Coordinates of C-alpha atoms and ligand atoms in Angstrom, one line a residue:
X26 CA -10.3 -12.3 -24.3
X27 CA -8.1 -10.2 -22.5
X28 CA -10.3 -9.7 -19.3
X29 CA -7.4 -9.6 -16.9
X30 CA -6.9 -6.0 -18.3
X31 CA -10.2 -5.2 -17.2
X32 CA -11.6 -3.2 -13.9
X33 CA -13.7 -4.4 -11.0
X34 CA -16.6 -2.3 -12.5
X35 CA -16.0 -3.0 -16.5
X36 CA -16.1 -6.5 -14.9
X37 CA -18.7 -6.2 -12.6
X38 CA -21.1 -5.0 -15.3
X39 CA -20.4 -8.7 -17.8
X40 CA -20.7 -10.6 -15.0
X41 CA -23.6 -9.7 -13.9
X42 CA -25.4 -9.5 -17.4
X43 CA -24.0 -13.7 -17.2
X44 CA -22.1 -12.7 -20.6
X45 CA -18.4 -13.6 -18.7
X46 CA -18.1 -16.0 -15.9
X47 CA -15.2 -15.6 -12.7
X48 CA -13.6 -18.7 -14.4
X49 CA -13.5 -16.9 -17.7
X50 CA -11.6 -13.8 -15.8
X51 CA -9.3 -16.5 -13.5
X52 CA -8.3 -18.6 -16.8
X53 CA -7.2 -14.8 -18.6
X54 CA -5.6 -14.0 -15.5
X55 CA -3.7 -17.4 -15.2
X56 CA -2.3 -17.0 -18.8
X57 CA -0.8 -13.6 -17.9
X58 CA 0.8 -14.8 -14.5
X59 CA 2.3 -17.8 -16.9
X60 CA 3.6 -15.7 -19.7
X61 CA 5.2 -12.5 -17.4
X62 CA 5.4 -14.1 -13.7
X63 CA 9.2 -15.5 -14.2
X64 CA 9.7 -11.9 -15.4
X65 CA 8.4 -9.8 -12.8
X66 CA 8.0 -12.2 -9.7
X67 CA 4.9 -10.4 -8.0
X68 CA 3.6 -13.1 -5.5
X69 CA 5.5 -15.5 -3.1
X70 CA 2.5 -17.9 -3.3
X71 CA 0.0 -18.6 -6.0
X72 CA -3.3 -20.3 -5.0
X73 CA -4.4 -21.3 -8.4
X74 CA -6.2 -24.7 -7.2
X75 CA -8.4 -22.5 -4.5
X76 CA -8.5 -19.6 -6.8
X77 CA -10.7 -22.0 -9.2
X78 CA -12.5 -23.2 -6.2
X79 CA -13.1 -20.1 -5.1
X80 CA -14.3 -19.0 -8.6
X81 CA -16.7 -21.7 -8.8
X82 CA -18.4 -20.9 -5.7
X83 CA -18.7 -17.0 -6.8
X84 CA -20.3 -18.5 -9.8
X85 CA -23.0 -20.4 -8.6
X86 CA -23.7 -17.6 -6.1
X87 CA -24.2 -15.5 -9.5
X88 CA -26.6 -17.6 -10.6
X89 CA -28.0 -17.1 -7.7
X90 CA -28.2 -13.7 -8.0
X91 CA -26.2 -13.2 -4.5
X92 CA -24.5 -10.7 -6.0
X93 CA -21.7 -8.2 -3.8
X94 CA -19.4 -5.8 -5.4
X95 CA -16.0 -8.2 -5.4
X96 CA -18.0 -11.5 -5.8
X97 CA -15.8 -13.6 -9.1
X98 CA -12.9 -11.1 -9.0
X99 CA -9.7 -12.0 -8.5
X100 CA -7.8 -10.2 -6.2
X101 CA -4.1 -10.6 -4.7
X102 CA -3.4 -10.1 -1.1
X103 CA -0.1 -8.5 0.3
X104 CA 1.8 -11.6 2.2
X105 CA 1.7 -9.6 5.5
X106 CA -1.6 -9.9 6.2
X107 CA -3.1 -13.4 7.5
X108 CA -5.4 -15.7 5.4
X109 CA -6.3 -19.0 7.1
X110 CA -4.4 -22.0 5.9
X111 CA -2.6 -20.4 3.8
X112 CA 1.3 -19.8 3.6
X113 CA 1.9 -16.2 5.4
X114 CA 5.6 -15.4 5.0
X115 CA 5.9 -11.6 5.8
X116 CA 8.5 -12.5 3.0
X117 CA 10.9 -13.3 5.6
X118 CA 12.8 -16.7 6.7
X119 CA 11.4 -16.1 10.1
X120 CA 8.0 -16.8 8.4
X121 CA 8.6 -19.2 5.6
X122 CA 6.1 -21.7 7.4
X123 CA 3.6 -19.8 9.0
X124 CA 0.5 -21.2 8.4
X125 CA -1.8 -18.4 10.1
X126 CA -5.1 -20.7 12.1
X127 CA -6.9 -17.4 11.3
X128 CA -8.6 -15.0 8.9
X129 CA -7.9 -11.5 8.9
X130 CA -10.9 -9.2 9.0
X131 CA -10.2 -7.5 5.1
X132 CA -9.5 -11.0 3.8
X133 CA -12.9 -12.1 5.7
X134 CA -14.9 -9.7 4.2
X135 CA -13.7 -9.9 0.3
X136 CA -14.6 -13.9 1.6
X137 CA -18.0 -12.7 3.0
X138 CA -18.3 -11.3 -0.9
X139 CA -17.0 -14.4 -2.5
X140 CA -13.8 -13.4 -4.0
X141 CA -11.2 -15.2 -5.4
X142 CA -7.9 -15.3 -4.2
X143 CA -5.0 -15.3 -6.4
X144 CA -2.3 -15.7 -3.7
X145 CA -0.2 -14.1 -1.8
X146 CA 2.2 -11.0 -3.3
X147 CA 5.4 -9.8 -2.5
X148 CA 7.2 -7.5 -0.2
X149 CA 9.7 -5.7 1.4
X150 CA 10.7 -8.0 4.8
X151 CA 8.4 -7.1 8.1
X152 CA 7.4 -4.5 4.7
X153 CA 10.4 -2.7 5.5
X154 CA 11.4 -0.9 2.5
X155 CA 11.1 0.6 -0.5
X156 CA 11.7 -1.4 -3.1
X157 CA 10.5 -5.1 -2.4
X158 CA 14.9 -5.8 -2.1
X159 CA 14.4 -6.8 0.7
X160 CA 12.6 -9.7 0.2
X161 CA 14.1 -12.7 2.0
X162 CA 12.9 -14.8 -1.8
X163 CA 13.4 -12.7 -4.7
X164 CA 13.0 -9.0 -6.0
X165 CA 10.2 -7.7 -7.9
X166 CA 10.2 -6.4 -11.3
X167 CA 8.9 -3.5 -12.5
X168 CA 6.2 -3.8 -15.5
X169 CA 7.5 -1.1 -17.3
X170 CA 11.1 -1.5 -17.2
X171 CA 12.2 -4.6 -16.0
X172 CA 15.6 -3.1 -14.8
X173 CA 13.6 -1.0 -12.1
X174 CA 12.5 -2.0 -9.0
X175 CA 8.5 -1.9 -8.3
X176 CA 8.6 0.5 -5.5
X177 CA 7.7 -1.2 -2.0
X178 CA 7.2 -2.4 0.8
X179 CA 3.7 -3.4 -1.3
X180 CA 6.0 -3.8 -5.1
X181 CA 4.1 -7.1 -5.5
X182 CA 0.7 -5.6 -5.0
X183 CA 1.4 -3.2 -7.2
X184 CA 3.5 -4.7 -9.4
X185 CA 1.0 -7.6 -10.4
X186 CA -2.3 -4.7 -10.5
X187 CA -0.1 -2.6 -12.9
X188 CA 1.4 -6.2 -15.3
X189 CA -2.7 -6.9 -15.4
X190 CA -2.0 -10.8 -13.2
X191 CA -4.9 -9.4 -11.0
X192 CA -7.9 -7.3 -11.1
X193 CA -6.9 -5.4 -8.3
X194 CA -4.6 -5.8 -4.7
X195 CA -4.5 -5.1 -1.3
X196 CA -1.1 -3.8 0.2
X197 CA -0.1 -2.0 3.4
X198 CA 1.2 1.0 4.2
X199 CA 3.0 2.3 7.0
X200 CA 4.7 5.3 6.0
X201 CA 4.2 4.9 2.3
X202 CA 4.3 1.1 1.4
X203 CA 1.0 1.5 -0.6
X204 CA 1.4 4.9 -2.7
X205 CA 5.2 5.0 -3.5
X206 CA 4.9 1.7 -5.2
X207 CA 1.2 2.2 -6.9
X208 CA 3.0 5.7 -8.1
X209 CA 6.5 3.7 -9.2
X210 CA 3.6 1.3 -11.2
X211 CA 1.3 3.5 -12.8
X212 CA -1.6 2.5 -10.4
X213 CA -4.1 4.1 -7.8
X214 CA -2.9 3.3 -4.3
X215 CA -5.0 4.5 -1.5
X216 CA -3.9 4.5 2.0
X217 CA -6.9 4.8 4.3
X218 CA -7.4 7.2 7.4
X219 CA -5.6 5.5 10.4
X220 CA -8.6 3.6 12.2
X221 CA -10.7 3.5 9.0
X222 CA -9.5 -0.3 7.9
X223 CA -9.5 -3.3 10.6
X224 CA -6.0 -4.2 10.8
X225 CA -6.3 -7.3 12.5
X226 CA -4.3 -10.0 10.7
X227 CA -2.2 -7.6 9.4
X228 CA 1.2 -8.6 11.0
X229 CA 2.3 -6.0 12.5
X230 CA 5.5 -3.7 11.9
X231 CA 4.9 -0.1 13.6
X232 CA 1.2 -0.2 14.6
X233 CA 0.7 3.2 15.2
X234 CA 1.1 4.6 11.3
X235 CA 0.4 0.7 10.1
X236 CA -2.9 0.4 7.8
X237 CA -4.5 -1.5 5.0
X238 CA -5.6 -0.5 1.5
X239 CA -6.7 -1.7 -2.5
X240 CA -4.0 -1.4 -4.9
X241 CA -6.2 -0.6 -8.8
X242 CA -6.2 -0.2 -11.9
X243 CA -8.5 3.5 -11.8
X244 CA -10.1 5.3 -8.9
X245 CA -14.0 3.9 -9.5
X246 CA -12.1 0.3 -8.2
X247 CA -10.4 1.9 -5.6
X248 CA -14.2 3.2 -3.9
X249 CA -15.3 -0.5 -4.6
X250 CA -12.4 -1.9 -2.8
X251 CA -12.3 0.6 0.2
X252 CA -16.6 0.2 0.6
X253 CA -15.7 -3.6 1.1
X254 CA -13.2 -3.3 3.2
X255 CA -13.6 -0.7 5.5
X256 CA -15.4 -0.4 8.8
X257 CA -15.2 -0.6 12.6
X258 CA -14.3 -4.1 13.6
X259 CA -14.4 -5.4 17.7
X260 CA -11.4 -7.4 16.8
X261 CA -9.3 -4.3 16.4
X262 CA -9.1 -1.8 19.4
X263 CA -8.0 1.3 17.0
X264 CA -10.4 0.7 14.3
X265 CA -13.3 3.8 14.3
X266 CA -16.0 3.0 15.0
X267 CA -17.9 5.5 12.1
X268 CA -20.2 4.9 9.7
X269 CA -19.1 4.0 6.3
X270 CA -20.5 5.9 3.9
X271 CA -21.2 4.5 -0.1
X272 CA -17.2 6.2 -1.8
X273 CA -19.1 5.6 -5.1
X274 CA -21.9 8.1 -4.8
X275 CA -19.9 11.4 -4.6
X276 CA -17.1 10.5 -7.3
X277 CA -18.6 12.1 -10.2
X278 CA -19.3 15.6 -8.1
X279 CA -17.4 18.5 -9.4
X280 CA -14.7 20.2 -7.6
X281 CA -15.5 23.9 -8.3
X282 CA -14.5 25.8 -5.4
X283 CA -12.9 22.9 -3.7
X284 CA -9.5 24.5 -2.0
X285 CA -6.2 22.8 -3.1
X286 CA -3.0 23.3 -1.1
X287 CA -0.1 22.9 -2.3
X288 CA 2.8 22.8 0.5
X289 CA 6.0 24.8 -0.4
X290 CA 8.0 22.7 1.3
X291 CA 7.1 19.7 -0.7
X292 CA 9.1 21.2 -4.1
X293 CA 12.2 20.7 -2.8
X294 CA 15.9 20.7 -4.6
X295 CA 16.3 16.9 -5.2
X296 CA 13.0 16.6 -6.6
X297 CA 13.2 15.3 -10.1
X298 CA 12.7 17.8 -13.0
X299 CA 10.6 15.5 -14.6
X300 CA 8.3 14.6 -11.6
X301 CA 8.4 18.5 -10.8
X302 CA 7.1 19.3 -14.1
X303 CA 4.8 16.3 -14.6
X304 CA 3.1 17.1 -10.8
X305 CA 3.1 21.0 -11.9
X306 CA 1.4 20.3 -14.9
X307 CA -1.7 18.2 -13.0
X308 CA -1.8 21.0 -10.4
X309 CA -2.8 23.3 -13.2
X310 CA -5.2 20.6 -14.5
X311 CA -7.2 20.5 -11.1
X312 CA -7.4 24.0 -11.2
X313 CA -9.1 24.2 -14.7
X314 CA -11.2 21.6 -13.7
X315 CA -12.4 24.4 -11.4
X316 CA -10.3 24.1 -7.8
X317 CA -8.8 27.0 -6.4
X318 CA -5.2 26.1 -6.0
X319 CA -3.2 28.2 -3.0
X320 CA 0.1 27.9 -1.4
X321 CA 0.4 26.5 2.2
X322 CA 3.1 25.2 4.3
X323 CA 3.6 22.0 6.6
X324 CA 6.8 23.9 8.9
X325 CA 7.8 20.8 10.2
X326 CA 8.0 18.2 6.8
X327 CA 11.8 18.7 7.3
X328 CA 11.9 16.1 10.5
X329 CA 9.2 13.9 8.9
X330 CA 11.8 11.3 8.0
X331 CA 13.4 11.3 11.2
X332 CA 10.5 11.1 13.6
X333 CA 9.7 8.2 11.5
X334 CA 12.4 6.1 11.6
X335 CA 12.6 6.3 15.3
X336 CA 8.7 6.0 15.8
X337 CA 8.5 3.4 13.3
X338 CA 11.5 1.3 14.4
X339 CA 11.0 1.3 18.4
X340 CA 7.7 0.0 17.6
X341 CA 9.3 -2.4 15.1
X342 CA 11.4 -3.7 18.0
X343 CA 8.9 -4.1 20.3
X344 CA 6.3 -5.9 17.3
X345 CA 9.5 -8.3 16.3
X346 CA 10.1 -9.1 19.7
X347 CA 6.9 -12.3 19.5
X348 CA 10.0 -14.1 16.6
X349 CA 11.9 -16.2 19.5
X350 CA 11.7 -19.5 17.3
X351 CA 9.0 -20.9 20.8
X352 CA 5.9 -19.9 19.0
X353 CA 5.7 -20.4 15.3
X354 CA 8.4 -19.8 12.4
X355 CA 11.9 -20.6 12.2
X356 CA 13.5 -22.6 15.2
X357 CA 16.9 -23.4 15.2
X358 CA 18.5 -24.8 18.0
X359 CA 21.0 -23.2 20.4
X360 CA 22.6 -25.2 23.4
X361 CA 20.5 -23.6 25.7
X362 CA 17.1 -21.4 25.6
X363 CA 18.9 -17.9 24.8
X364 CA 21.0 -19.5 22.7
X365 CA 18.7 -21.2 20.7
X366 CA 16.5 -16.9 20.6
X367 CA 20.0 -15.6 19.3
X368 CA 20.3 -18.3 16.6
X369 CA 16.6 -18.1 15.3
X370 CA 17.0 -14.3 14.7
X371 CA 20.4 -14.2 13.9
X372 CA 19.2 -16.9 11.0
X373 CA 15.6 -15.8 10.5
X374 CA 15.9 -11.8 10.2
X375 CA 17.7 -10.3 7.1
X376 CA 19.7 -7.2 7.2
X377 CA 17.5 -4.4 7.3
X378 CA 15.2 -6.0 9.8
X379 CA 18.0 -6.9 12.0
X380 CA 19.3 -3.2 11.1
X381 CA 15.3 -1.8 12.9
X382 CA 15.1 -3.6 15.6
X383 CA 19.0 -2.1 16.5
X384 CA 17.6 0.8 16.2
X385 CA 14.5 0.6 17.6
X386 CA 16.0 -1.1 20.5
X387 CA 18.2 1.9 20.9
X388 CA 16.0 4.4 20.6
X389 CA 13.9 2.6 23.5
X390 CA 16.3 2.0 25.7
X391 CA 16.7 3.8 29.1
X392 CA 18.8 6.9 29.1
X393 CA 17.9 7.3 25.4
X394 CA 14.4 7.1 25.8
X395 CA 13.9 10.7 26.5
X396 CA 16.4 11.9 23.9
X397 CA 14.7 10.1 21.2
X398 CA 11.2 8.2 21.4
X399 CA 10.2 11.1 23.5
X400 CA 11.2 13.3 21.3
X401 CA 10.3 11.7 18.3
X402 CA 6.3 11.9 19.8
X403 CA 6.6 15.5 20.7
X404 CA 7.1 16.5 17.0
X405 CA 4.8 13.6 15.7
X406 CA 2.5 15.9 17.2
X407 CA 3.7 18.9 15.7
X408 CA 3.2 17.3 12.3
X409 CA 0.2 16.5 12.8
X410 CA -1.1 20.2 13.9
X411 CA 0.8 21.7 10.7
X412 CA -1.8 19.2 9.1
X413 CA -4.9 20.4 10.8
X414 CA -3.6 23.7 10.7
X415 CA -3.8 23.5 7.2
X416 CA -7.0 22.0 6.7
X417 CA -8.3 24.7 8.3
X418 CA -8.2 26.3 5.3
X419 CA -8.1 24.2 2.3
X420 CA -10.3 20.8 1.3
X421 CA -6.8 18.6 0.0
X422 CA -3.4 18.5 -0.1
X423 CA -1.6 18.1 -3.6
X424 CA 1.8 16.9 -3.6
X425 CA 4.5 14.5 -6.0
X426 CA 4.1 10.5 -4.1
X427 CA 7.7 10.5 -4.5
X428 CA 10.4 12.6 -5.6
X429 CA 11.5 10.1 -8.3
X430 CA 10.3 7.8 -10.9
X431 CA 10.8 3.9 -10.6
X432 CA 14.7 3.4 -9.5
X433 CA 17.1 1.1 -11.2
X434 CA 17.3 -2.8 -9.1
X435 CA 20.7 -2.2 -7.2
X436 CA 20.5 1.5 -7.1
X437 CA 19.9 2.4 -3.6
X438 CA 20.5 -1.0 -1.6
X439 CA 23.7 -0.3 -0.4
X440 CA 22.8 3.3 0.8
X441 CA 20.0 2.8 3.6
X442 CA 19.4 6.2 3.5
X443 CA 19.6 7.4 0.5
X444 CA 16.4 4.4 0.5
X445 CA 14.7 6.2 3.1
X446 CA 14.0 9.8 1.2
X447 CA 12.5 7.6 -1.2
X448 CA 9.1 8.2 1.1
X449 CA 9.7 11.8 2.2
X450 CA 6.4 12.9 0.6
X451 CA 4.7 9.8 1.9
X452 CA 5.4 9.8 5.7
X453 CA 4.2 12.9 7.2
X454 CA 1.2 10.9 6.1
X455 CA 1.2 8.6 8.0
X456 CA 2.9 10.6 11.1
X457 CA -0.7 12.4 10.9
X458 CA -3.0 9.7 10.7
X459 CA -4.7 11.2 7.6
X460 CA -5.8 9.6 4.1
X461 CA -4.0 9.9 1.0
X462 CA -4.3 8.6 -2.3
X463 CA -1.5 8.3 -5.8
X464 CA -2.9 8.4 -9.0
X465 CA -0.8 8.3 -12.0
X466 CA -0.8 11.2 -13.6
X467 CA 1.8 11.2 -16.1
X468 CA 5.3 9.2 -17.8
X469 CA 9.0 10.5 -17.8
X470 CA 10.9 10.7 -21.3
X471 CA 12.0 7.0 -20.4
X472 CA 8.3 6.3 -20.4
X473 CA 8.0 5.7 -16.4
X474 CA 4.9 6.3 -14.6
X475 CA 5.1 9.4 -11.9
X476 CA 2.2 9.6 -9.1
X477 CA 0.5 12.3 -7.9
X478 CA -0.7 12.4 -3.9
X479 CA -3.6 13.9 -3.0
X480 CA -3.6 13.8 1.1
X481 CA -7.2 14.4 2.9
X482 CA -8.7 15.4 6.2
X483 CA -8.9 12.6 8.6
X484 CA -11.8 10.5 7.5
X485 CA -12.4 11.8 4.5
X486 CA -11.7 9.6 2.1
X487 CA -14.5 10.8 -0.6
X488 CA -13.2 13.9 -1.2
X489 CA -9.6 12.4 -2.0
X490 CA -11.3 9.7 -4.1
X491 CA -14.0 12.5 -5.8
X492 CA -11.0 14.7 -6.1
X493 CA -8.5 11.9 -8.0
X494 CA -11.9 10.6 -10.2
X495 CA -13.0 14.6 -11.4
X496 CA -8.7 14.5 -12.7
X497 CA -8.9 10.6 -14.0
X498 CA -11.6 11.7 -16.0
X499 CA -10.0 14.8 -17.8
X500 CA -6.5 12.8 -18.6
X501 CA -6.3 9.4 -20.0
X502 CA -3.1 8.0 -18.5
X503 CA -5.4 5.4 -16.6
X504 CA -5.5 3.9 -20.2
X505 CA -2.1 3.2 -20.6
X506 CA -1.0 -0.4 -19.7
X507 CA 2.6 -1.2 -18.6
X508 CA 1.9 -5.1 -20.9
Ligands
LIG13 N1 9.6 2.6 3.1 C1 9.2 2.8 4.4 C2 9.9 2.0 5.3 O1 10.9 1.4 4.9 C3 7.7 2.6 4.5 C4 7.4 1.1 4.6 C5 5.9 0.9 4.7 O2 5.1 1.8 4.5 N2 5.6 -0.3 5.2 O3 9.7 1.9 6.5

């Protein structure tokens, strides 16, 4: 029937009227993972005997009538973030037998709502990345050209929402690890306000830019996912505690008037023709949907990347620091206690995790500190007052998610850096705590998706979402499927 191809609301609406049931959507979804998986690798572990337990249980709750917005869909969950009993890799060595003894809070509320689990999807190591390489089991595949990588640190998230072997995902994002790949994928990716998702369970990398979000198939899902998951939670000390507000119920709402920046320094040289002209071209759309479309700048974008990668890798060090083969993971023995920390992470870490925690060690250390970290905080700062500065007069920010289409596998692995400017657009982001969300919003000549990011004000999710749903609505590219 084809009902993997669906949406959580197309889906919503059969189930509901009793004319599907979740195992009629699981067994679709099963014969997609069995006829592309071995192509495109999305997941490290597949649940399939709880996801049909888990779709019986959201049945007879139908019948019920105990019906929530997720209950029956099948949905697959970034391996970074902790379900209980279940295989929880981080898709590292370190973590190849980590069976977490507890629930994350976004996995226990899509539980609360009786979802189905597909398993658990691939990622960049620690997601540290770009481009799901650095996966300590295998690469991910892109759906629409299988010589491309995914995008990443969440490539499997998006990579099985966009090849239609889920209904939707959720992924992580630290400086971009939700939007790059949703934009490399031809899917919505939405990265939450810093605070607005509990991230407990979420294993952490840098936890002060770290934060959860749905990877769908259109923007509607992407309100469904973020009303179930979002929310103060006790269990998380930076999660805000603000009222959640129902994302559906100010989608449709125009956006005469609204104010769209655009930041100069965003069109760089670099930036692909195609992606300029593709993002150019949706700028004009939003304005004859009725914005008002002015030029603003963000001074400091130029150190984004920097600030990052010292921000993001002292924390890194400091997070990595609980993988000493004593607690859980990989042990392997040394003839003495140090000896036996030195082999465990010599073994257990790959190359670009071992490569952070260098860093971020460095960067820490004393004599350094001040130079650097220090440093690094002072302009984090200034980042994040270009951002309020320029909110203070305009509603969103409109910018390319990345300054490329999907690379080709290989491309940039041996270049670390040249990997890094792959999230230029997508840091600063994070850097400032705010929301942003990709939406496709186009395909190159070689038929590759390109995203466009719409960035927010700090808590305002709706009018990113109402903002992405008023252009979804006037393009169809939402339509196209990558299988
Ligand atoms: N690609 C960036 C990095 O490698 C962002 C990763 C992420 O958001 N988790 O750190």
């Amino acid at each position: 029937m084809g009902l993997n191809k669906l949406t959580i609301h197309e889906l919503r609406s059969l189930l509901d009227k009793k004319e599907i049931s979740p195992l009629d959507i699981l067994s679709d979804i099963y014969k997609q993972i069995e006829k592309y998986e071995d192509k495109i690798k999305s997941y490290i572990t597949i649940t399939r005997q709880l996801s049909y337990e888990m779709a019986e249980i959201a049945e007879k709750s139908i019948l019920k009538g105990e019906i929530s917005a997720l209950t029956g869909i099948p949905i697959a969950v970034k391996d970074n973030i902790c379900t209980k009993g279940i295989l929880t890799t981080c898709a590292s060595k370190i973590l190849h037998n980590y069976i977490p003894p507890y629930e994350s809070t976004v996995t226990e509320r899509l539980l609360k709502q009786k979802y189905v689990l597909l398993g658990k999807t691939n990622l960049d190591e620690f997601a540290m990345g770009s481009s799901t390489e650095n996966s300590s089991f295998h690469i991910t595949r892109n759906p629409w050209n299988y010589q491309c990588v995914p995008g990443g640190s969440s490539g499997g998230s998006a990579a099985a929402t966009a090849a239609d072997e889920c209904i939707a995902s959720i992924g992580s994002d630290t400086g971009g690890s939700i939007r790059q790949p949703a934009s490399f994928c031809g899917v919505v990716g939405l990265k939450p306000t810093y605070g607005r998702v509990s991230r407990f369970g979420l294993i952490a990398f840098a936890s002060s830019l770290d934060q959860i979000g749905p990877i769908t198939k259109d923007v509607t899902d992407a309100a469904i996912m973020l009303n179930s998951i979002a929310g103060y939670d006790p269990l998380d000390s930076t999660s805000a505690p603000l009222q959640i507000r129902d994302y559906l119920l100010s989608l449709d709402k125009d956006i005469k008037g609204l104010k769209i920046g655009v930041p100069k320094e965003f069109f760089i040289e670099g930036i692909n023709k195609e992606v300029y002209n593709i993002v150019t071209l949706a700028i004009r759309r939003l304005e004859s949907l009725g914005a008002i479309v002015v030029e603003i700048s963000l001074p400091h974008t130029d150190y984004a990347v920097a600030v990052y990668y010292i921000i993001a890798t002292s924390e890194a060090s400091s997070n990595l620091a609980r993988y000493d083969g004593v607690k859980y993971g990989l042990r392997v023995s040394g003839k003495d206690l140090l000896e036996m920390y030195m082999n465990t992470r010599a073994k257990g870490f790959g190359e670009e995790v071992k490569r952070r925690i260098m860093l971020g060690t460095y960067t820490l250390s004393a004599g350094y500190y001040d130079a650097y970290y220090r440093k690094a905080q002072q302009v984090r700062t200034l980042i994040m007052k270009d951002f309020q500065k320029a909110f203070e007069s305009v509603d969103v920010i409109v910018t390319p998610t990345s300054p490329t289409p999907a690379f080709k596998v290989g491309e940039k692995t041996s270049d670390p850096l040249q990997m890094y400017l792959s999230d230029i657009f997508t840091i600063s982001v994070n850097l400032a705590g705010v929301p942003a969300i990709s939406i496709p919003c186009g395909f190159t000549s070689d038929n590759l998706p390109v995203g466009l990011q719409i960035i927010g004000k700090s808590f305002d999710e709706e009018t990113i979402l109402r903002v992405a749903y008023n252009y979804e609505q006037s393009e169809d590219f939402f339509k196209k499927r990558a299988l």
